[in-house]
Amino acid sequence: ARAQNRQTEANSLSNAEFIFHRIILRCDGPKGAVRYLAMLKRTAGQQNRSGRIFSQDDVVQAQAELRKWFQAQQAEWQTPGRLKAKAAKATSGSSSSSSSSSSSS
């Protein structure tokens, strides 16, 4: 039943939306997305395993949306609060003891 729901959902997506979602699920980052998009551009106009035929325009539209998405992800990752939280999490896992020495004159 779940597979049928996913198939119905996939059928309701435009080709550009389908490409966008497929790349987000399959690619680890922008480099993988670029390779996947290049393959789609080479095979535009041909039916693929999903039974769809992507046009060059479909691929270009998906590429524009992916660029926005990856930029938003990068901006979110680089926010100072997030970096501080990541640093705090990384340092809380390590056991570093700091010795304080007091000196009297």
Short mmCIF file of C-alpha atoms in Angstrom, two decimals:
data_model
loop_
_atom_site.label_atom_id
_atom_site.label_comp_id
_atom_site.label_asym_id
_atom_site.label_seq_id
_atom_site.Cartn_x
_atom_site.Cartn_y
_atom_site.Cartn_z
CA ALA A 1 0.00 0.00 0.00
CA ARG A 2 2.84 2.38 0.85
CA ALA A 3 4.55 1.73 -2.51
CA GLN A 4 1.29 2.48 -4.31
CA ASN A 5 0.92 5.78 -2.40
CA ARG A 6 4.48 6.77 -3.38
CA GLN A 7 3.73 5.90 -7.01
CA THR A 8 0.57 8.00 -6.96
CA GLU A 9 2.47 10.88 -5.37
CA ALA A 10 5.27 10.60 -7.94
CA ASN A 11 2.74 10.62 -10.77
CA SER A 12 1.28 13.89 -9.51
CA LEU A 13 4.66 15.69 -9.67
CA SER A 14 5.78 17.68 -12.68
CA ASN A 15 8.92 16.40 -14.38
CA ALA A 16 11.02 19.18 -12.82
CA GLU A 17 9.63 18.40 -9.35
CA PHE A 18 10.26 14.70 -9.92
CA ILE A 19 13.90 15.40 -10.89
CA PHE A 20 14.34 17.70 -7.88
CA HIS A 21 13.05 15.10 -5.41
CA ARG A 22 14.99 12.27 -7.01
CA ILE A 23 18.26 14.20 -6.79
CA ILE A 24 17.66 15.30 -3.19
CA LEU A 25 17.12 11.66 -2.24
CA ARG A 26 20.01 10.19 -4.23
CA CYS A 27 22.78 12.78 -4.15
CA ASP A 28 24.88 13.73 -1.15
CA GLY A 29 25.53 17.26 -2.34
CA PRO A 30 25.90 19.67 -5.24
CA LYS A 31 28.67 17.68 -6.95
CA GLY A 32 26.50 14.58 -7.18
CA ALA A 33 23.59 16.68 -8.36
CA VAL A 34 25.70 18.21 -11.14
CA ARG A 35 26.67 14.74 -12.39
CA TYR A 36 23.07 13.53 -12.25
CA LEU A 37 21.80 16.62 -14.07
CA ALA A 38 24.47 16.21 -16.76
CA MET A 39 23.27 12.66 -17.35
CA LEU A 40 19.67 13.85 -17.56
CA LYS A 41 20.62 16.55 -20.09
CA ARG A 42 22.36 13.93 -22.26
CA THR A 43 19.29 11.68 -22.19
CA ALA A 44 16.62 14.40 -22.55
CA GLY A 45 13.88 13.35 -24.93
CA GLN A 46 14.32 9.64 -24.17
CA GLN A 47 12.07 7.58 -21.94
CA ASN A 48 13.79 6.63 -18.68
CA ARG A 49 13.26 3.80 -16.18
CA SER A 50 10.54 5.77 -14.40
CA GLY A 51 8.60 5.87 -17.68
CA ARG A 52 8.99 9.64 -17.96
CA ILE A 53 10.48 11.67 -20.77
CA PHE A 54 12.35 14.73 -19.52
CA SER A 55 12.88 17.75 -21.72
CA GLN A 56 15.91 20.05 -21.52
CA ASP A 57 13.55 22.63 -19.96
CA ASP A 58 12.53 20.16 -17.23
CA VAL A 59 16.18 19.60 -16.35
CA VAL A 60 17.04 23.31 -16.39
CA GLN A 61 14.04 24.12 -14.17
CA ALA A 62 15.02 21.40 -11.69
CA GLN A 63 18.61 22.66 -11.76
CA ALA A 64 17.47 26.18 -10.81
CA GLU A 65 15.40 24.85 -7.91
CA LEU A 66 18.25 22.62 -6.74
CA ARG A 67 20.65 25.54 -6.79
CA LYS A 68 18.30 27.50 -4.52
CA TRP A 69 17.85 24.51 -2.24
CA PHE A 70 21.57 23.80 -1.88
CA GLN A 71 22.28 27.49 -1.24
CA ALA A 72 19.62 27.56 1.47
CA GLN A 73 21.10 24.42 3.04
CA GLN A 74 24.57 25.93 2.98
CA ALA A 75 23.34 29.21 4.49
CA GLU A 76 21.51 27.32 7.25
CA TRP A 77 24.60 25.27 8.00
CA GLN A 78 26.77 28.37 8.23
CA THR A 79 24.63 30.29 10.70
CA PRO A 80 26.69 31.19 13.80
CA GLY A 81 24.27 29.57 16.26
CA ARG A 82 24.39 26.29 14.42
CA LEU A 83 28.18 26.31 14.27
CA LYS A 84 28.40 27.07 17.99
CA ALA A 85 25.98 24.24 18.75
CA LYS A 86 27.99 21.85 16.58
CA ALA A 87 31.24 22.91 18.24
CA ALA A 88 29.71 22.52 21.70
CA LYS A 89 28.44 19.08 20.82
CA ALA A 90 31.83 18.04 19.46
CA THR A 91 33.70 19.26 22.52
CA SER A 92 31.22 17.83 25.02
CA GLY A 93 32.00 14.36 23.74
CA SER A 94 35.72 14.69 24.36
CA SER A 95 37.03 14.45 27.88
CA SER A 96 39.54 17.22 28.22
CA SER A 97 40.43 18.19 31.71
CA SER A 98 41.72 21.64 32.24
CA SER A 99 44.01 22.18 35.13
CA SER A 100 43.95 25.56 36.70
CA SER A 101 47.02 26.72 38.39
CA SER A 102 46.97 29.65 40.70
CA SER A 103 50.04 31.65 41.36
CA SER A 104 50.56 33.89 44.35
CA SER A 105 53.00 36.73 44.48
#
